[in-house]
PDB file of C-alpha atoms and ligand atoms in Angstrom:
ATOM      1  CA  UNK R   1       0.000   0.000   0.000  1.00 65.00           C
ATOM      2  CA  UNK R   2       3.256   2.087   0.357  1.00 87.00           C
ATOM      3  CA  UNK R   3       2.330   6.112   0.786  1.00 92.00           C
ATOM      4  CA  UNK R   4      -0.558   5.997   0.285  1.00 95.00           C
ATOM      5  CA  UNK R   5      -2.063   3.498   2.826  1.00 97.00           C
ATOM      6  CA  UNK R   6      -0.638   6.384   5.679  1.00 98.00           C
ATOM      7  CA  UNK R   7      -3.091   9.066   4.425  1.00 98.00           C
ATOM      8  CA  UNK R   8      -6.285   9.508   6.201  1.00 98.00           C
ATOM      9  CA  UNK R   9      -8.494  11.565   3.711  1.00 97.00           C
ATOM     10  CA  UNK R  10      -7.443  13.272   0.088  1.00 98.00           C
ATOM     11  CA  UNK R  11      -8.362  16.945   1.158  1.00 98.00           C
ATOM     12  CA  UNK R  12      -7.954  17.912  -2.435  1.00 98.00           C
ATOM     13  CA  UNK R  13      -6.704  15.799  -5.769  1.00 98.00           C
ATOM     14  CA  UNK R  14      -4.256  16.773  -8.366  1.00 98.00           C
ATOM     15  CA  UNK R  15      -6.680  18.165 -10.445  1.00 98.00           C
ATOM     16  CA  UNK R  16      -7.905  20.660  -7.822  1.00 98.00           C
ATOM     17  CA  UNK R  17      -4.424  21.849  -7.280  1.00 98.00           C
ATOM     18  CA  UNK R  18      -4.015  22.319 -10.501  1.00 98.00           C
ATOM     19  CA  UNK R  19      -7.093  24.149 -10.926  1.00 98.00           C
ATOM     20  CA  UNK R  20      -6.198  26.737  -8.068  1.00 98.00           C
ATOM     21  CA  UNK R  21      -2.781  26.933  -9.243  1.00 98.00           C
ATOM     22  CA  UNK R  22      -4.573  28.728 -12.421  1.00 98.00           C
ATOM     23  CA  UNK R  23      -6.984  30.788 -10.149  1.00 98.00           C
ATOM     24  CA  UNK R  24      -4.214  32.057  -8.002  1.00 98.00           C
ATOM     25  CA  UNK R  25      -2.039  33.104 -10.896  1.00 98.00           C
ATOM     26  CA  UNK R  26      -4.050  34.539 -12.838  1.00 98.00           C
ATOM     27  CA  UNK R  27      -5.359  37.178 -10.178  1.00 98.00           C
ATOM     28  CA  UNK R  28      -1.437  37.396  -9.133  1.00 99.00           C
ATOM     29  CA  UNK R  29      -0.726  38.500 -13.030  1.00 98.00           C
ATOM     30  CA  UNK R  30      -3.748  40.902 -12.872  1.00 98.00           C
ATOM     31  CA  UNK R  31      -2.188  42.591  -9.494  1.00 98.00           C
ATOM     32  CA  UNK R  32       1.173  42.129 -10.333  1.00 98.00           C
ATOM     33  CA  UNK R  33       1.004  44.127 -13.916  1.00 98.00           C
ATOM     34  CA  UNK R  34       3.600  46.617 -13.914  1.00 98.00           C
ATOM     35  CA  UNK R  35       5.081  45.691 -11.074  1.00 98.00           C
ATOM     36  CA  UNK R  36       8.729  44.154 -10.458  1.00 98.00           C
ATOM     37  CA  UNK R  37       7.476  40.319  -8.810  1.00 98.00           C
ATOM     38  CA  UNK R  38      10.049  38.420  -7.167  1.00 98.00           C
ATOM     39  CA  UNK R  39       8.681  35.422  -6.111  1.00 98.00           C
ATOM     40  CA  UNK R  40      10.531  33.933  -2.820  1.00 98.00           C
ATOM     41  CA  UNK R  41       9.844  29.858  -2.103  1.00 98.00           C
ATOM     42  CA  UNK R  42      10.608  28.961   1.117  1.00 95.00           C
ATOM     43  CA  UNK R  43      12.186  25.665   1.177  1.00 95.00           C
ATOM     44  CA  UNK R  44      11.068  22.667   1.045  1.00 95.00           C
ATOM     45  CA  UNK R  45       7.855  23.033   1.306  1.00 96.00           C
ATOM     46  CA  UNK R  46       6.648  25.161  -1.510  1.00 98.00           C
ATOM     47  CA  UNK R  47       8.727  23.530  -4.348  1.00 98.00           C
ATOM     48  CA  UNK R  48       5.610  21.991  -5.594  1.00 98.00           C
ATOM     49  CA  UNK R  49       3.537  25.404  -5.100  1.00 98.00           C
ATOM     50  CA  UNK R  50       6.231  27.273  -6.639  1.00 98.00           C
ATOM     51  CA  UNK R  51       6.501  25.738  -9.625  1.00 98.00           C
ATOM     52  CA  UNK R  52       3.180  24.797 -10.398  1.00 98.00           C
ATOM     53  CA  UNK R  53       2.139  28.707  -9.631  1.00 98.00           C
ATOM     54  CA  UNK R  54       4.998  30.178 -11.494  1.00 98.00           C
ATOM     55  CA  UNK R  55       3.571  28.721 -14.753  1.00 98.00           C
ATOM     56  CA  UNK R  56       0.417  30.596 -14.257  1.00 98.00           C
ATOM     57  CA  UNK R  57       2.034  33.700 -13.482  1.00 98.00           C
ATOM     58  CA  UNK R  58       2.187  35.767 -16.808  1.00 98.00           C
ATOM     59  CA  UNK R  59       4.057  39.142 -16.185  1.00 98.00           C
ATOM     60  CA  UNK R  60       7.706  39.196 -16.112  1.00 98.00           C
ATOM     61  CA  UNK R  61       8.873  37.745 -12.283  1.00 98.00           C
ATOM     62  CA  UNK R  62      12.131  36.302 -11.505  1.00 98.00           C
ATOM     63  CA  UNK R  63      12.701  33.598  -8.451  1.00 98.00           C
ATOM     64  CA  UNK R  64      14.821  33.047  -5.332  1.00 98.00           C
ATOM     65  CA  UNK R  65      15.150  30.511  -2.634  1.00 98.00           C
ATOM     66  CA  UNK R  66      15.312  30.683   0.786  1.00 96.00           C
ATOM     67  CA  UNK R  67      15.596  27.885   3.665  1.00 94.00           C
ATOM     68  CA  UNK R  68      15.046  28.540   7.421  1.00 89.00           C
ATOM     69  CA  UNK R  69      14.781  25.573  10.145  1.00 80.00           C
ATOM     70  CA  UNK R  70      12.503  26.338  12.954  1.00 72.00           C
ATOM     71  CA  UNK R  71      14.280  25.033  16.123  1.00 65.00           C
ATOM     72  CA  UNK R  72      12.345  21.862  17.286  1.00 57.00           C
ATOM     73  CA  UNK R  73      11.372  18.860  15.352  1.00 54.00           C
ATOM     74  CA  UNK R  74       8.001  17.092  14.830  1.00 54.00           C
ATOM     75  CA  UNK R  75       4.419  18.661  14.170  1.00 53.00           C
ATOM     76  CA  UNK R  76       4.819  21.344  16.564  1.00 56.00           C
ATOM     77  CA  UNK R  77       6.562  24.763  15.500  1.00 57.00           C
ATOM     78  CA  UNK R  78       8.556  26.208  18.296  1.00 58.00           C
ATOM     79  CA  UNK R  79       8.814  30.351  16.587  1.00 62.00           C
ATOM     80  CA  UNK R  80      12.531  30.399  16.620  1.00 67.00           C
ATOM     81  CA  UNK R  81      13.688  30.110  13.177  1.00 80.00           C
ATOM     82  CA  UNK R  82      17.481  29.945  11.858  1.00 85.00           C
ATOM     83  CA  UNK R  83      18.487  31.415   8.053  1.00 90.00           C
ATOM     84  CA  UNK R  84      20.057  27.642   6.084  1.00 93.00           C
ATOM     85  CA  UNK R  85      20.182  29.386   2.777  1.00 96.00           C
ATOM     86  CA  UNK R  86      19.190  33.093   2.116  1.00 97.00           C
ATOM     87  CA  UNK R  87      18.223  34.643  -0.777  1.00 98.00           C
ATOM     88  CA  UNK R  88      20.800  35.537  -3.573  1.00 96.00           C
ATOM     89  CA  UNK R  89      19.051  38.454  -5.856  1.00 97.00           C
ATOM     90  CA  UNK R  90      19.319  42.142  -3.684  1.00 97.00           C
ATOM     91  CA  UNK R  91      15.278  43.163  -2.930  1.00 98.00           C
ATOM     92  CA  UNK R  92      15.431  46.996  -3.378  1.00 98.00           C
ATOM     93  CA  UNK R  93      12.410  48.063  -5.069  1.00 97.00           C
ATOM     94  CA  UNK R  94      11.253  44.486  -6.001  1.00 98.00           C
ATOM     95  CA  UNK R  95       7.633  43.450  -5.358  1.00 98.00           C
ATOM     96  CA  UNK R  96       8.080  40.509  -3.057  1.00 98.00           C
ATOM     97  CA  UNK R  97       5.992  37.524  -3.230  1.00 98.00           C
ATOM     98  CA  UNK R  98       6.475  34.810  -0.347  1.00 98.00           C
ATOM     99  CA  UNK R  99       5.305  31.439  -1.693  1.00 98.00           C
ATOM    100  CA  UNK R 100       4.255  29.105   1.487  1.00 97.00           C
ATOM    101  CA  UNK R 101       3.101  26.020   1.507  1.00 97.00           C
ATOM    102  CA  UNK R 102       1.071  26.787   4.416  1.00 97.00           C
ATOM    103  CA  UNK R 103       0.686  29.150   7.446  1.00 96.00           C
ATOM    104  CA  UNK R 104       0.143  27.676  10.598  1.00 93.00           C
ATOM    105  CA  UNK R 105       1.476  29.379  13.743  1.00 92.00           C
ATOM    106  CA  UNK R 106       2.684  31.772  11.693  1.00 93.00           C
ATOM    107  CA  UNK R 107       5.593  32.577  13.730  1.00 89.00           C
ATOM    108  CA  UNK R 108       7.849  31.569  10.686  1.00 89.00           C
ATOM    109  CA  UNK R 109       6.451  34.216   8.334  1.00 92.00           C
ATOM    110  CA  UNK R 110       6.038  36.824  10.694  1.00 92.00           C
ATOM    111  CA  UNK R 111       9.921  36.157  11.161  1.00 90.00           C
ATOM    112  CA  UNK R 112      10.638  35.974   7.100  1.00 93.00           C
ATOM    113  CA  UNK R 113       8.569  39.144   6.195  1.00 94.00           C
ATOM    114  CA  UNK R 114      10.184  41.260   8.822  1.00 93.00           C
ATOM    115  CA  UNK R 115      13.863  40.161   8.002  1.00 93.00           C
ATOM    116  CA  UNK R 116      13.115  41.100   4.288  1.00 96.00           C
ATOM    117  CA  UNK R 117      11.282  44.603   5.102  1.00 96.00           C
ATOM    118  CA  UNK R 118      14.836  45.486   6.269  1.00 96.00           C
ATOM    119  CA  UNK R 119      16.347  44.918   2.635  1.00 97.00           C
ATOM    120  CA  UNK R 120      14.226  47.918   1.354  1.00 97.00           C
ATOM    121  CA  UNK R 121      11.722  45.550  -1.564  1.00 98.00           C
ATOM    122  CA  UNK R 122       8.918  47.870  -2.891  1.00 98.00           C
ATOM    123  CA  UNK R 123       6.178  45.317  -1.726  1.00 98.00           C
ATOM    124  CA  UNK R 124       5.895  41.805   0.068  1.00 98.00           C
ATOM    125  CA  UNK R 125       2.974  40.123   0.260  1.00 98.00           C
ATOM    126  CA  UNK R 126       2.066  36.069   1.032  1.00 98.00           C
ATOM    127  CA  UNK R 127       0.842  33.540  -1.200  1.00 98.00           C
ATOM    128  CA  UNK R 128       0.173  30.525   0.948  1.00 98.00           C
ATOM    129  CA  UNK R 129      -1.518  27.305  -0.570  1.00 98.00           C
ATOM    130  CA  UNK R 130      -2.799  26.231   2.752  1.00 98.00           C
ATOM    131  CA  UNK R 131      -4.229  28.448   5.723  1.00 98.00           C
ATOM    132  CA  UNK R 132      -4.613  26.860   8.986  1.00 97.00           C
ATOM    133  CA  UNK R 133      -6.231  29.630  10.533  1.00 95.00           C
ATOM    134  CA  UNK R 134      -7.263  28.170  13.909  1.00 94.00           C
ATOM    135  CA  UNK R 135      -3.539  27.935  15.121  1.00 92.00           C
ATOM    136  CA  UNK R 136      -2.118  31.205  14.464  1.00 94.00           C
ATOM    137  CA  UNK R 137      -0.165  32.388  17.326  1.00 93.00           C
ATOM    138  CA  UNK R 138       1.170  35.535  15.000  1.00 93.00           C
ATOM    139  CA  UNK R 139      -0.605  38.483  13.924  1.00 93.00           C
ATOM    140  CA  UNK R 140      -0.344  37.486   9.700  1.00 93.00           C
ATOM    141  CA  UNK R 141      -2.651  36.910   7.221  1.00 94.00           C
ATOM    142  CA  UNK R 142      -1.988  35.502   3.656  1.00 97.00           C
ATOM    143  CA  UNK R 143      -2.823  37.922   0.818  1.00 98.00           C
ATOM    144  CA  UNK R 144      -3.579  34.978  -1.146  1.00 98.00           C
ATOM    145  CA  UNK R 145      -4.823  31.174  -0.059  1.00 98.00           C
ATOM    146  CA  UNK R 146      -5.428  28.620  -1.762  1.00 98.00           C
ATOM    147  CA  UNK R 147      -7.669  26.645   0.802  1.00 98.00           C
ATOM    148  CA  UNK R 148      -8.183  26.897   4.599  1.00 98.00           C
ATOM    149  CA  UNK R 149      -7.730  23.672   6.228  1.00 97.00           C
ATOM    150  CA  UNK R 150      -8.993  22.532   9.200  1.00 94.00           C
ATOM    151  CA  UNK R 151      -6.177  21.568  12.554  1.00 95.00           C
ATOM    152  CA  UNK R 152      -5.238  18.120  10.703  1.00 95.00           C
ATOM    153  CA  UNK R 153      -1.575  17.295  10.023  1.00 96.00           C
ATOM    154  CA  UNK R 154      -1.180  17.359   6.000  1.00 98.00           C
ATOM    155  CA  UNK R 155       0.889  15.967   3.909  1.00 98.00           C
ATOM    156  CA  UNK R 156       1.754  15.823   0.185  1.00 98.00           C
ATOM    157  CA  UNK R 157       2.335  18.520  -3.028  1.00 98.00           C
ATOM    158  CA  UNK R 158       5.553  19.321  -1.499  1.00 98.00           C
ATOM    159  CA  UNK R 159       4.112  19.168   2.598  1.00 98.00           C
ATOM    160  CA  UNK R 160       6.475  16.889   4.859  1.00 97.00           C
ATOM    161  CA  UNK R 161       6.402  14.741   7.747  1.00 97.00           C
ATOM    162  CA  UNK R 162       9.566  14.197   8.657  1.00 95.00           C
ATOM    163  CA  UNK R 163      10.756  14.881   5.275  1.00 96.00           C
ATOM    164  CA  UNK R 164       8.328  12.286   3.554  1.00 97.00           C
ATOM    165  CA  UNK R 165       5.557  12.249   1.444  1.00 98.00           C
ATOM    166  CA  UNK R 166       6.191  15.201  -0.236  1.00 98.00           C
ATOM    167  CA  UNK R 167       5.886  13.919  -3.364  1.00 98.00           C
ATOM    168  CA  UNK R 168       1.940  12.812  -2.920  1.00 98.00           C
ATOM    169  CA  UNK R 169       0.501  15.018  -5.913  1.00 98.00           C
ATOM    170  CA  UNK R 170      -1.954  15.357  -3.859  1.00 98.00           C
ATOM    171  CA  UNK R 171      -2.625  16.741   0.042  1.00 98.00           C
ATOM    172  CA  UNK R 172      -4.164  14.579   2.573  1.00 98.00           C
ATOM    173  CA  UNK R 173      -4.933  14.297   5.940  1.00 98.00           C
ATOM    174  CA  UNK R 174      -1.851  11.801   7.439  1.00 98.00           C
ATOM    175  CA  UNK R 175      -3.116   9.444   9.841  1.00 97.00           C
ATOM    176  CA  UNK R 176      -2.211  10.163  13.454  1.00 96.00           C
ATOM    177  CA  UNK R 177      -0.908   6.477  13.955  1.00 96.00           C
ATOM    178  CA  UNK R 178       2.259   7.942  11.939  1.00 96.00           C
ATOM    179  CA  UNK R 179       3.421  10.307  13.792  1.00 93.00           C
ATOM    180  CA  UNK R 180       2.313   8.888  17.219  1.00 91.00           C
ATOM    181  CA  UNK R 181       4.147   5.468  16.753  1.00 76.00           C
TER     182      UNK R 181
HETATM  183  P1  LIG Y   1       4.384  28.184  11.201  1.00 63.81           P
HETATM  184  O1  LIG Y   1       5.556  28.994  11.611  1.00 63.81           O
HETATM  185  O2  LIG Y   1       3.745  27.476  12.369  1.00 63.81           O
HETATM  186  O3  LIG Y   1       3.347  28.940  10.408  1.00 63.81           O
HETATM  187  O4  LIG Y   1       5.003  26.990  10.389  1.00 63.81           O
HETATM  188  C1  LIG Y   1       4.774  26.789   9.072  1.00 63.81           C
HETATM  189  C2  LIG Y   1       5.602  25.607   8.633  1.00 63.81           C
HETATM  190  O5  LIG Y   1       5.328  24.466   9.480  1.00 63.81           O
HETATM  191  C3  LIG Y   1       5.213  25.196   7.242  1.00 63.81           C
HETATM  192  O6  LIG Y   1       6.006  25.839   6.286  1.00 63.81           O
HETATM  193  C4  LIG Y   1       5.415  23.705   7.292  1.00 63.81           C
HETATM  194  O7  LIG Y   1       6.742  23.382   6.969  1.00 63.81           O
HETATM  195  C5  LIG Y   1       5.162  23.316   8.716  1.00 63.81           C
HETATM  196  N1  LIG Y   1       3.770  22.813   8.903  1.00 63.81           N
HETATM  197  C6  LIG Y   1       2.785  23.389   9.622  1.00 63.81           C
HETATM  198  N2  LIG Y   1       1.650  22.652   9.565  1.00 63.81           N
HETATM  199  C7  LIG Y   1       1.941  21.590   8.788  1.00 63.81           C
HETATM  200  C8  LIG Y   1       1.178  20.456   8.328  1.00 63.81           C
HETATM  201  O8  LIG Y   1      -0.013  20.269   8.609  1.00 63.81           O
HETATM  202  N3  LIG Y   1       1.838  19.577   7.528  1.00 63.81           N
HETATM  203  C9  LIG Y   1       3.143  19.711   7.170  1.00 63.81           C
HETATM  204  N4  LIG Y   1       3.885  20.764   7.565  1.00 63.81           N
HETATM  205  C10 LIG Y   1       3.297  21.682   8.366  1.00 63.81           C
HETATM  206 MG1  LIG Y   2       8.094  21.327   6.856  1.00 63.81          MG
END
């Protein structure tokens, strides 16, 4: 049964991804027009978003990577978070777009958009494909979601538990047996 046989529920299938992939990039074009987009994926996580998004995205952008480590392991976040690889193109007067795979606690964010304010971009805003609203501990809101989720661990389209499953196309609801074992 492999992967698959760990996943509770299928929250929402390849093909719906896909679709909201297209919804969210085409209203990022239409507010983005003119502008100078950088798009920012925060490692791991977002790979999957990223590039799936970027392809929908129809005004001139460019990428960069970033990868911070929140201290603590597991399903909980602790709020501390540590720079692994920072981003390599300068942000003055760029139109920042954070690509998440999902805000939580928020606590990682809140730390991420406040470290790039200080690098003078025009704009930042959040694209986040999941919002789990219930747990935020930060005061942060996505500027664009693709779906609010309910306080399940997920997994899949790029979402980890303990750096598996990411590859599920799909997101799904990973049985609590896993990660209570
Ligand atoms: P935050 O600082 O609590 O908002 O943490 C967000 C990060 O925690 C995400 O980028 C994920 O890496 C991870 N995370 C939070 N909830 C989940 C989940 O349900 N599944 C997988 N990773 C999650
Ligand atoms: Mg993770």
């Amino acid at each position: 049964m492999g992967m698959n046989g760990d996943i509770l529920q299928v929250l929402f299938s390849e093909e719906q991804l896909r679709q909201k992939c297209a919804e969210l990039g085409a209203r990022i074009s239409r507010d983005y027009e003119g502008k100078n987009l950088l798009m920012v994926s925060v490692l791991k996580g977002s790979v999957v978003f990223m590039a799936d998004l970027m392809r929908h995205i129809t005004v001139p952008c460019s990428i960069d990577f970033m990868a911070v480590s929140s201290y603590g392991s597991g399903v909980k976040t602790s709020g501390v978070v540590k720079i692994i690889k920072d981003l390599d193109i300068d942000l003055a007067g760029r139109d920042i777009l954070i690509v998440e795979d999902i805000l939580d606690s928020g606590m990682t964010l809140t730390y991420l958009t406040e470290l790039l304010r200080d690098r003078g971009p025009a704009s930042i805003r959040i694209a986040a494909l999941l919002d789990k609203p219930s747990r935020r501990r930060a005061n942060v809101q996505p500027d664009y979601v693709g779906y609010v989720v309910p306080d399940e661990f997920v997994v899949g389209y790029g979402l980890d538990y303990d750096e598996k499953y990411r590859n599920l196309p799909y997101v799904g609801i990973l049985k609590p047996a896993v990660y209570t074992r």
